[in-house]
mmCIF file of C-alpha atoms and ligand atoms in Angstrom:
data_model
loop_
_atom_site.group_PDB
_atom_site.id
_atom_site.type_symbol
_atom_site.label_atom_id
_atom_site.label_comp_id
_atom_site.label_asym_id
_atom_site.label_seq_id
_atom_site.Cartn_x
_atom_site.Cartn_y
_atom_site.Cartn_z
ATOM 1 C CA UNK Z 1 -168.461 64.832 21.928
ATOM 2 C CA UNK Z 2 -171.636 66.568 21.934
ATOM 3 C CA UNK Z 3 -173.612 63.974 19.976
ATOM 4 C CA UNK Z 4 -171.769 61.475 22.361
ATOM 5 C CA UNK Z 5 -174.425 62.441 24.645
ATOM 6 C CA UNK Z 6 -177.335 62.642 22.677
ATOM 7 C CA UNK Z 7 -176.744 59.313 21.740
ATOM 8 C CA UNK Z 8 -175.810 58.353 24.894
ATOM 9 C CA UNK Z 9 -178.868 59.839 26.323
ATOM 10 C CA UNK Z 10 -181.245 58.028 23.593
ATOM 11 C CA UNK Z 11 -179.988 55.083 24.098
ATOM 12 C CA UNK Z 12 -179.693 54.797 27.924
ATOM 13 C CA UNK Z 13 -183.915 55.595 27.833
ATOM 14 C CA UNK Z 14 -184.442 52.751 25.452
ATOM 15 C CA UNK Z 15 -182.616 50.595 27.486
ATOM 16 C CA UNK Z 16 -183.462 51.701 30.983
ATOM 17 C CA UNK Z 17 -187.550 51.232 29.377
ATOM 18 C CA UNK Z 18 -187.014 48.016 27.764
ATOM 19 C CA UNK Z 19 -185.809 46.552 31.227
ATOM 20 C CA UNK Z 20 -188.263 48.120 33.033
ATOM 21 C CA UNK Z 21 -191.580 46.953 30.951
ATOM 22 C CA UNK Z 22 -189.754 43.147 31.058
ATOM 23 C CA UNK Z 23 -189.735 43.482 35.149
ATOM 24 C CA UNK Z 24 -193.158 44.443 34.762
ATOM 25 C CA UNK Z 25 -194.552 41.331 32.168
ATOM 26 C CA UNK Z 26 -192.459 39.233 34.983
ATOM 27 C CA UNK Z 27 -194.366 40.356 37.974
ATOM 28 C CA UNK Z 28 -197.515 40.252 35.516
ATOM 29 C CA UNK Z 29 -197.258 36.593 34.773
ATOM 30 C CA UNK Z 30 -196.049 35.346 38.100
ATOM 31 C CA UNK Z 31 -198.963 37.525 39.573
ATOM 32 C CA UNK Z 32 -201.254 35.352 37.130
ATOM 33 C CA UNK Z 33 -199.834 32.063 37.538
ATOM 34 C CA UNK Z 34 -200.193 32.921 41.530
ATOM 35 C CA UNK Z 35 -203.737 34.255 41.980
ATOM 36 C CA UNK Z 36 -207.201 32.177 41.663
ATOM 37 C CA UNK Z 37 -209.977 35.290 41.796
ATOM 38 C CA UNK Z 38 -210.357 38.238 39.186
ATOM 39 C CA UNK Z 39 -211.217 40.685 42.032
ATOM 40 C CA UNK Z 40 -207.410 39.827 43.639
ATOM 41 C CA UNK Z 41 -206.513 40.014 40.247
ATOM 42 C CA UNK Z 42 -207.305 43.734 39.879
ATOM 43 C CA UNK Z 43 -206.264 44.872 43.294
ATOM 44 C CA UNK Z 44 -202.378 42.941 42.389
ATOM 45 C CA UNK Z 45 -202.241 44.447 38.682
ATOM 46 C CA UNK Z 46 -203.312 47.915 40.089
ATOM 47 C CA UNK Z 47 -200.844 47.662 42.470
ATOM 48 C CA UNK Z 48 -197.919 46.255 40.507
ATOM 49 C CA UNK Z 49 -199.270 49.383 38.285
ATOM 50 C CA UNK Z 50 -198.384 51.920 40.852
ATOM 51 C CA UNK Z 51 -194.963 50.268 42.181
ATOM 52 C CA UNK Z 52 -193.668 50.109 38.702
ATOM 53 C CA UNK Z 53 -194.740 53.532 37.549
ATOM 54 C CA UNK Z 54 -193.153 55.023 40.866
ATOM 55 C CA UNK Z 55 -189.979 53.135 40.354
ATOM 56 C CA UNK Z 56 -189.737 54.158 36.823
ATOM 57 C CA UNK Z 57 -190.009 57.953 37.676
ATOM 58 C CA UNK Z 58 -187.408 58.026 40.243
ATOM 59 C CA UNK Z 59 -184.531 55.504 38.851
ATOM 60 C CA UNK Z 60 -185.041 55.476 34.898
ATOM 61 C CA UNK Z 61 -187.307 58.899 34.041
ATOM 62 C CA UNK Z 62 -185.852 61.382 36.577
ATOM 63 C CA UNK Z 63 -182.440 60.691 36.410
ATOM 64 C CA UNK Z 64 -182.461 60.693 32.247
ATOM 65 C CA UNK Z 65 -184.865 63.666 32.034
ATOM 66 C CA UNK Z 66 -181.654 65.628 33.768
ATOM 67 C CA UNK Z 67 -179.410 64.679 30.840
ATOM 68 C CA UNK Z 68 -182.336 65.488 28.485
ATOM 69 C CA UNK Z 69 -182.646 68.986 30.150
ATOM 70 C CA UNK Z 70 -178.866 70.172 30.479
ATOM 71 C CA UNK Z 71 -178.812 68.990 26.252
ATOM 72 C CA UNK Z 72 -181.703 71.059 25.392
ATOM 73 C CA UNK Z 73 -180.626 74.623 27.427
ATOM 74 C CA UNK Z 74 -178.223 76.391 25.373
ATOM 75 C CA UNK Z 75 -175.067 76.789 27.770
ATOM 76 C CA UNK Z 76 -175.433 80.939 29.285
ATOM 77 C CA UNK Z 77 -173.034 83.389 27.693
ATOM 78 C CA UNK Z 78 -172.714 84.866 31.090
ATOM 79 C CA UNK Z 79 -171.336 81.573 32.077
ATOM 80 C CA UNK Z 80 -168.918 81.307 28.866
ATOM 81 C CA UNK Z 81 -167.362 84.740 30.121
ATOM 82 C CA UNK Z 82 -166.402 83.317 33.290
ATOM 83 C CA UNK Z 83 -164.828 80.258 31.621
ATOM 84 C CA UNK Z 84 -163.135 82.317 29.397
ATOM 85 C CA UNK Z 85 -161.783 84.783 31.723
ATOM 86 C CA UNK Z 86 -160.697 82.596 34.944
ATOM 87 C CA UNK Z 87 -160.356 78.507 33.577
ATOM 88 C CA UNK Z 88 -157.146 78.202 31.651
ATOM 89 C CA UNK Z 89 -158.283 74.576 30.639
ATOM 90 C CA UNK Z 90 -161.080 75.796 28.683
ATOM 91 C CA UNK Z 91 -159.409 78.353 27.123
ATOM 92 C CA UNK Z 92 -156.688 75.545 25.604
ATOM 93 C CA UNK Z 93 -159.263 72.951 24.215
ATOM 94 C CA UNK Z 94 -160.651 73.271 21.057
ATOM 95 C CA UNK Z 95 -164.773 74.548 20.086
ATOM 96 C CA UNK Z 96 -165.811 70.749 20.007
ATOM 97 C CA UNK Z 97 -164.268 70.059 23.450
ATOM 98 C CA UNK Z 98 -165.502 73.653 24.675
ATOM 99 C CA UNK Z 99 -168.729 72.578 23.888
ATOM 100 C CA UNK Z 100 -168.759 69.268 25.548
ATOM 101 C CA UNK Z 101 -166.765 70.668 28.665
ATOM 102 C CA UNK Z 102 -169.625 73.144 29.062
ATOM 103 C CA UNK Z 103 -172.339 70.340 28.938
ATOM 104 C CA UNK Z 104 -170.426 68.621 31.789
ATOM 105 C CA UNK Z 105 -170.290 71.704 33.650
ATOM 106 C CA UNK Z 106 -174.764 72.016 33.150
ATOM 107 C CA UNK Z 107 -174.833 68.435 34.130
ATOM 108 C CA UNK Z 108 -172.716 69.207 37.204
ATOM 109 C CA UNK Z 109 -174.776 71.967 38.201
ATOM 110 C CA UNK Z 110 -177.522 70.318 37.647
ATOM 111 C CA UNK Z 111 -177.422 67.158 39.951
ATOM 112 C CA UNK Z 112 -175.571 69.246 42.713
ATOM 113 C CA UNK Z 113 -176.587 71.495 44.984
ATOM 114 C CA UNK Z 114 -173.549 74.258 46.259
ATOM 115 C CA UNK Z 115 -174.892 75.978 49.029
ATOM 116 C CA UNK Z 116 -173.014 78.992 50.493
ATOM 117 C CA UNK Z 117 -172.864 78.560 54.207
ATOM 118 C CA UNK Z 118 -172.627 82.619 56.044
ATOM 119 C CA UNK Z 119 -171.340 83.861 52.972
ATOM 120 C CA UNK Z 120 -172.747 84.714 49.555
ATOM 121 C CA UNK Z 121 -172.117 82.820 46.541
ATOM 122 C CA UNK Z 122 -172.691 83.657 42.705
ATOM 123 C CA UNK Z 123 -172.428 81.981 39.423
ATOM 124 C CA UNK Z 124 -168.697 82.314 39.337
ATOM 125 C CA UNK Z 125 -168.066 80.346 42.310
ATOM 126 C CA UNK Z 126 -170.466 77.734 41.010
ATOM 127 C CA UNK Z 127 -168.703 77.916 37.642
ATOM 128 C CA UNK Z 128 -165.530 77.895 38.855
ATOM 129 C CA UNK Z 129 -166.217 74.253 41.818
ATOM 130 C CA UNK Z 130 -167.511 72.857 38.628
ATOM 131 C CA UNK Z 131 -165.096 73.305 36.018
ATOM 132 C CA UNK Z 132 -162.349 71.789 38.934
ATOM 133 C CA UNK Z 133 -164.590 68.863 38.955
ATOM 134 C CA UNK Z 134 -164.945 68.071 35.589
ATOM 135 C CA UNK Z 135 -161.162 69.486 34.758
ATOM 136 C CA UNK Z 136 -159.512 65.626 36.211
ATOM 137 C CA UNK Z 137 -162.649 63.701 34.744
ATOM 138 C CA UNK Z 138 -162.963 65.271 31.100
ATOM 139 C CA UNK Z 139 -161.448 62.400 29.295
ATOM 140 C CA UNK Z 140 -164.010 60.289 31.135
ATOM 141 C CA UNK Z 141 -167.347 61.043 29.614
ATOM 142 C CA UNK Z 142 -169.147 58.320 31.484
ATOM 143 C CA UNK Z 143 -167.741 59.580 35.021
ATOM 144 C CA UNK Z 144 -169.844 60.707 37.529
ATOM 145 C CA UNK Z 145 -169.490 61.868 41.269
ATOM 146 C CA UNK Z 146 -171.906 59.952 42.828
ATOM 147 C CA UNK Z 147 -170.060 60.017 45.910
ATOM 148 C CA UNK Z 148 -171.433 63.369 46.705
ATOM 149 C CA UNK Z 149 -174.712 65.368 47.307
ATOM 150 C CA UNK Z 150 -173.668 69.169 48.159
ATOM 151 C CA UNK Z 151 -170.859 71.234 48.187
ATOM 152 C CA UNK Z 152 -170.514 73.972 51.040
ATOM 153 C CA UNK Z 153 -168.773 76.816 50.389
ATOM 154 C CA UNK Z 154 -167.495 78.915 54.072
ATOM 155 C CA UNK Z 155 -166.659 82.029 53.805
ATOM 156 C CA UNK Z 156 -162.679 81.550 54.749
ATOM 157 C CA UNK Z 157 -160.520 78.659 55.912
ATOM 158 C CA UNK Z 158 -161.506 76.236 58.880
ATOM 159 C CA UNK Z 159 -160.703 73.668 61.674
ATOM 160 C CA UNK Z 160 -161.948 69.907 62.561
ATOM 161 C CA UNK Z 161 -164.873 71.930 64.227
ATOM 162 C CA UNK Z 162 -165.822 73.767 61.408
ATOM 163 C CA UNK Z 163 -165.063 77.015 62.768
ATOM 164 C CA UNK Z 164 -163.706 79.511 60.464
ATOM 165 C CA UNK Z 165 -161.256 82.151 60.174
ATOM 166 C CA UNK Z 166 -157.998 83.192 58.066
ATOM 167 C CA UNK Z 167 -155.622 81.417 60.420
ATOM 168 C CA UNK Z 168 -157.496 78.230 60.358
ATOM 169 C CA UNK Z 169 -155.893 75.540 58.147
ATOM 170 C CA UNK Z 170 -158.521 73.688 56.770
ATOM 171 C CA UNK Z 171 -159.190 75.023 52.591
ATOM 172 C CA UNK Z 172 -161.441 72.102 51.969
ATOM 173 C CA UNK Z 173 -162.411 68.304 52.842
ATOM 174 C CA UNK Z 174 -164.750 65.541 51.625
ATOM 175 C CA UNK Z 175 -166.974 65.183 54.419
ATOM 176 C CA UNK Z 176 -167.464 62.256 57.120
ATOM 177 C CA UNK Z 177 -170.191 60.728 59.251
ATOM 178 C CA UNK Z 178 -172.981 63.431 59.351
ATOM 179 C CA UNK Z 179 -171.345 65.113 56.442
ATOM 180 C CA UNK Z 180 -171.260 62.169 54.511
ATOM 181 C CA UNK Z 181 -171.744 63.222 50.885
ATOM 182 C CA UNK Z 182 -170.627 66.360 51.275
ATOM 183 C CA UNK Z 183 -167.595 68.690 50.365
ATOM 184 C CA UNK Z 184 -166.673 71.911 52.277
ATOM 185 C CA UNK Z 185 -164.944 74.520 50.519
ATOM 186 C CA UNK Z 186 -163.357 77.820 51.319
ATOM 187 C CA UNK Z 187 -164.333 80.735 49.209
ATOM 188 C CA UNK Z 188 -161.433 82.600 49.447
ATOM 189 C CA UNK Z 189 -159.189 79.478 48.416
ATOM 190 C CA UNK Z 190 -161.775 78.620 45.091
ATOM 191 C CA UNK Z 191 -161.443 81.790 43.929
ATOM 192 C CA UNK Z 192 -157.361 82.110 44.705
ATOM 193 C CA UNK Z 193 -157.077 79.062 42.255
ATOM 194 C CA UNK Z 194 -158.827 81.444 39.360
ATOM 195 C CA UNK Z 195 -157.295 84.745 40.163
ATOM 196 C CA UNK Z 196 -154.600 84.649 36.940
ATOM 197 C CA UNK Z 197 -151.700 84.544 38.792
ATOM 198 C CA UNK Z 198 -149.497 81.599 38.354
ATOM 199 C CA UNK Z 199 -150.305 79.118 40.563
ATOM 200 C CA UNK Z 200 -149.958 75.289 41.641
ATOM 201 C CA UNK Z 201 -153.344 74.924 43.836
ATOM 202 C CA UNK Z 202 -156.672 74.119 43.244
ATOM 203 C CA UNK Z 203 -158.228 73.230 46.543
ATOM 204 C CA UNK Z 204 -161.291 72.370 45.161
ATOM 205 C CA UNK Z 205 -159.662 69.849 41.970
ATOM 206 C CA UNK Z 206 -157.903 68.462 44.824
ATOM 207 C CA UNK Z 207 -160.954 67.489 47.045
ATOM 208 C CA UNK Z 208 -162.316 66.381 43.746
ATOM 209 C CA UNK Z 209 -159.542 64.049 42.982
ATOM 210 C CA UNK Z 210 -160.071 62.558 46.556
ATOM 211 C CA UNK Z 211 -163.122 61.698 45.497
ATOM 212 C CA UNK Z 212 -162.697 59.954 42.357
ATOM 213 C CA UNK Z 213 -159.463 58.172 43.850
ATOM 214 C CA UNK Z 214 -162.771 57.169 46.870
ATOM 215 C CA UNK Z 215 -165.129 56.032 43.772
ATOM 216 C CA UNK Z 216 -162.888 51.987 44.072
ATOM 217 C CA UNK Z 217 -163.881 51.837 47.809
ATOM 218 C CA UNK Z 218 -160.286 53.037 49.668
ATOM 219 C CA UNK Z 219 -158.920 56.532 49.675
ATOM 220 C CA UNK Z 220 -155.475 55.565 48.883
ATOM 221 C CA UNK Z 221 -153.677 57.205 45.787
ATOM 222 C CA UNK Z 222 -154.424 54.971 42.856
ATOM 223 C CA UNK Z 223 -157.548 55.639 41.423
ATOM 224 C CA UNK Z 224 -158.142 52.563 40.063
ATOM 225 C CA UNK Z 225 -161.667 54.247 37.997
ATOM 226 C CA UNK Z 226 -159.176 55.520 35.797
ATOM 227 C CA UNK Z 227 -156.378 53.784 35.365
ATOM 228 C CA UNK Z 228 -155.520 50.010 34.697
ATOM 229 C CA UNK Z 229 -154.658 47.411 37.349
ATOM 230 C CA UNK Z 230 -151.126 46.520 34.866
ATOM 231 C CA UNK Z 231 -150.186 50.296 35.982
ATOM 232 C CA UNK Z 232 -150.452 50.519 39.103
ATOM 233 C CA UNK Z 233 -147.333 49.082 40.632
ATOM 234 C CA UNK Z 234 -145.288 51.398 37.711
ATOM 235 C CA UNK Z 235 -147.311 54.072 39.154
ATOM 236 C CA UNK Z 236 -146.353 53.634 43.174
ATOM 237 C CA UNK Z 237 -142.879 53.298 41.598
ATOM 238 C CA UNK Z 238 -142.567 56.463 40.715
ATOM 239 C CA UNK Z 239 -144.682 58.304 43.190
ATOM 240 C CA UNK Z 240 -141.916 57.124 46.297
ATOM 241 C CA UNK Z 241 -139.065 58.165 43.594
ATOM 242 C CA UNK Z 242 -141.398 61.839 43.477
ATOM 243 C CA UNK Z 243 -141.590 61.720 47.452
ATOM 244 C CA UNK Z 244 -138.332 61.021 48.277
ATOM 245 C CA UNK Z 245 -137.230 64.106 45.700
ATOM 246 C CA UNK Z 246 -139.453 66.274 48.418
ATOM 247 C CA UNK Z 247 -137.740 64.734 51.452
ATOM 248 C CA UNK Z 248 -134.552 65.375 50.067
ATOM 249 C CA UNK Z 249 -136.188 68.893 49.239
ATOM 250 C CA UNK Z 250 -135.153 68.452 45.558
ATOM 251 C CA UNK Z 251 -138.767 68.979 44.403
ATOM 252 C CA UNK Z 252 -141.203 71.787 43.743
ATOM 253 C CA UNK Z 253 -143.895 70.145 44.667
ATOM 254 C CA UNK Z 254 -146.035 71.058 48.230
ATOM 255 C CA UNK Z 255 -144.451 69.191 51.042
ATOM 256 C CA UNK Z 256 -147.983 67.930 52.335
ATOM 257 C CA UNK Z 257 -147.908 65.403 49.460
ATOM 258 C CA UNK Z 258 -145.932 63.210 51.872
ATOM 259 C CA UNK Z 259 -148.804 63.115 54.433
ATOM 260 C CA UNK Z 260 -149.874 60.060 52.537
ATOM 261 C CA UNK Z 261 -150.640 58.542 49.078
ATOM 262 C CA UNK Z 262 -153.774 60.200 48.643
ATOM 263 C CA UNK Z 263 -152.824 63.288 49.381
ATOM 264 C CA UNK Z 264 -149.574 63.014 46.735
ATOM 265 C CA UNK Z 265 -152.206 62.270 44.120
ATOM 266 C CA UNK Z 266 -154.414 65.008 44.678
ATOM 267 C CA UNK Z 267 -151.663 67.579 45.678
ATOM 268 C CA UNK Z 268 -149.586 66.700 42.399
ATOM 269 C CA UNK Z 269 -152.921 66.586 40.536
ATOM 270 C CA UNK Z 270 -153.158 70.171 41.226
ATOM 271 C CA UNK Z 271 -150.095 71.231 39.700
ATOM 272 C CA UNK Z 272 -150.619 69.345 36.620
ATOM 273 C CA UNK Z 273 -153.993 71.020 35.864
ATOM 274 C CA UNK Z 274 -153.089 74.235 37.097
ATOM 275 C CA UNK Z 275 -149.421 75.051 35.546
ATOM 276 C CA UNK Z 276 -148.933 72.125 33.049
ATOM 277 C CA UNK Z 277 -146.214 73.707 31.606
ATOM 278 C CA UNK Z 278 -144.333 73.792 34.868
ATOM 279 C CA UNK Z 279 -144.881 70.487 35.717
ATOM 280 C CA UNK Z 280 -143.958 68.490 32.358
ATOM 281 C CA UNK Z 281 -140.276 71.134 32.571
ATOM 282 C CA UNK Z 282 -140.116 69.921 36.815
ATOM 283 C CA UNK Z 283 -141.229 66.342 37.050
ATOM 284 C CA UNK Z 284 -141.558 64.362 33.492
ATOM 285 C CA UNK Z 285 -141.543 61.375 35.029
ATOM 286 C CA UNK Z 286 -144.574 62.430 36.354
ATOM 287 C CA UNK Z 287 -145.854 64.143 33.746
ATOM 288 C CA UNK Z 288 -145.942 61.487 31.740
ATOM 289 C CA UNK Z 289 -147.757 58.912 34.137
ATOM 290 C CA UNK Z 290 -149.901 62.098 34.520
ATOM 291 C CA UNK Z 291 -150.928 62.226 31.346
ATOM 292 C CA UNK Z 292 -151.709 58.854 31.257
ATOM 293 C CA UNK Z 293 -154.159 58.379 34.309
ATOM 294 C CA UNK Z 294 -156.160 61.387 33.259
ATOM 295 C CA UNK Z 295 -155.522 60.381 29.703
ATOM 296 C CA UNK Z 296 -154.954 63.725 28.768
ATOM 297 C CA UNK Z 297 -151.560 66.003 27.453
ATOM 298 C CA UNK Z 298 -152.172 69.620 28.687
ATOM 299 C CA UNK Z 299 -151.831 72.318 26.423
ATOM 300 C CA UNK Z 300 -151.123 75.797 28.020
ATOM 301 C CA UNK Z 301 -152.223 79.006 26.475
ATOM 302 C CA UNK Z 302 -150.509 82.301 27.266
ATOM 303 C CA UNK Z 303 -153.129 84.803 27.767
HETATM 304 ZN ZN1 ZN F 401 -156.302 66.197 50.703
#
């Protein structure tokens, strides 16, 4: 999977270049066919110069030279430790997959920024937002969240004012209007998802999974990036068989999955990344259709 992206990288440049420099003959030879005087000539060409050389920077170079980057820094072993010792996930996948799992997690870092807000954060928090990004998105290599800028982290819960605090409810959201682009996390909650004991949440792989399920346009339980249009009635099937188990409080799973589609996807997402094991013994319905979207079977190692 490694090479995947060195090839993927190489060829992506070539590409991206080859477009550009045919844009640029284009402009060239309508510029030609359009002008009369040499001296307008060389003020156009210089200028067509500058506007291509600017646009190739910022969408083709800058972008690429990011992939080129995260392939050519060796992933830190201070970082592997942290992997090792808090992300079950990684711990189950084999050295190819550890490898390529790590290169998502440099890529992530990367092209977001995580920004603690009145609290500090360290490379285990940023370790441990990224892996829960890339966990739901690993089978998809090309995946990217370009739905989002920055990730916050507060120092505790919150409320629809942003004020926080241990009693407030809030553990994390994908933000609107002026925090468009953003996600707000709390610290506590990240690290409560990591801490080795058993557990079925992951607030930040569920804001995560909001986000992917955003990436078709509508936040609204089928994330239809990752799984094909032939599945989805199958799949809204058995998610109102799953809800009405939790009505009828026959199910396991966290009674705010019935707030609304969405939130069943990203609250049952949670439990399948975070206790597999559990899940696929609970709900194999679900498991299976699970396994499926995120085209992935989830081993579980017992540490
Ligand atoms: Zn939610």
């Amino acid at each position: 999977m490694y090479n995947y992206y060195q090839k993927k990288y190489k060829s992506e440049f070539t590409k991206n270049t080859i477009f550009s420099l045919v844009i640029l003959i284009f402009f060239i030879v309508i510029t030609l066919a359009t002008i009369h005087t040499l001296k307008g000539l060389v003020v156009i060409l210089t200028l067509i110069i500058l506007i291509f050389t600017l646009v190739f920077y910022y969408m083709v170079y800058e972008p690429l030279s990011k992939w080129k980057k995260v392939l050519q820094t060796p992933f830190p072993d201070a970082w592997r430790k942290i992997l090792e010792k808090n992300v079950t996930f990684y711990n189950t996948l084999d050295e190819d997959e550890k490898d390529y799992f790590e290169k998502r997690i440099q890529y992530f870092l990367e092209t977001k920024k995580i920004t603690g807000v009145n609290t500090d954060i360290d490379d285990k928090i940023k370790i441990l937002i990224a892996a829960s990004a890339i966990m739901p998105v690993f089978a998809f290599p090309d995946f990217v969240y370009d739905n989002i800028n920055e990730i916050l982290v507060y120092p505790n819960s919150f409320d629809e004012e942003y004020n926080t605090g241990d009693r407030e409810k809030i553990l994390g959201m994908v933000g609107n209007g002026s925090m468009n682009r953003m996600m707000i996390l709390s610290k506590p909650d990240i690290l409560n998802a990591f801490s080795g004991r058993r557990t079925v949440h992951n607030v930040a792989l569920h804001e995560f999974v909001h986000l992917i399920d955003k990436k078709d346009g509508s936040i609204d339980g089928i994330p239809e990036i990752l799984i094909d249009k032939a599945f989805v009635l199958p799949w809204l099937r058995e998610l109102k068989i799953a809800e009405s188990k939790i009505k009828k409080r026959k199910s396991d799973i966290d009674p705010y999955a019935l707030t609304n589609n969405s939130e069943f996807l990203a609250v049952a997402s949670e439990y399948f990344f975070m206790s597999p094991k559990k899940f696929q013994k609970n709900h194999p319905e679900l498991y299976k259709y699970f396994t499926k979207i995120y085209k992935r079977k989830l081993k579980t190692v017992v540490k």
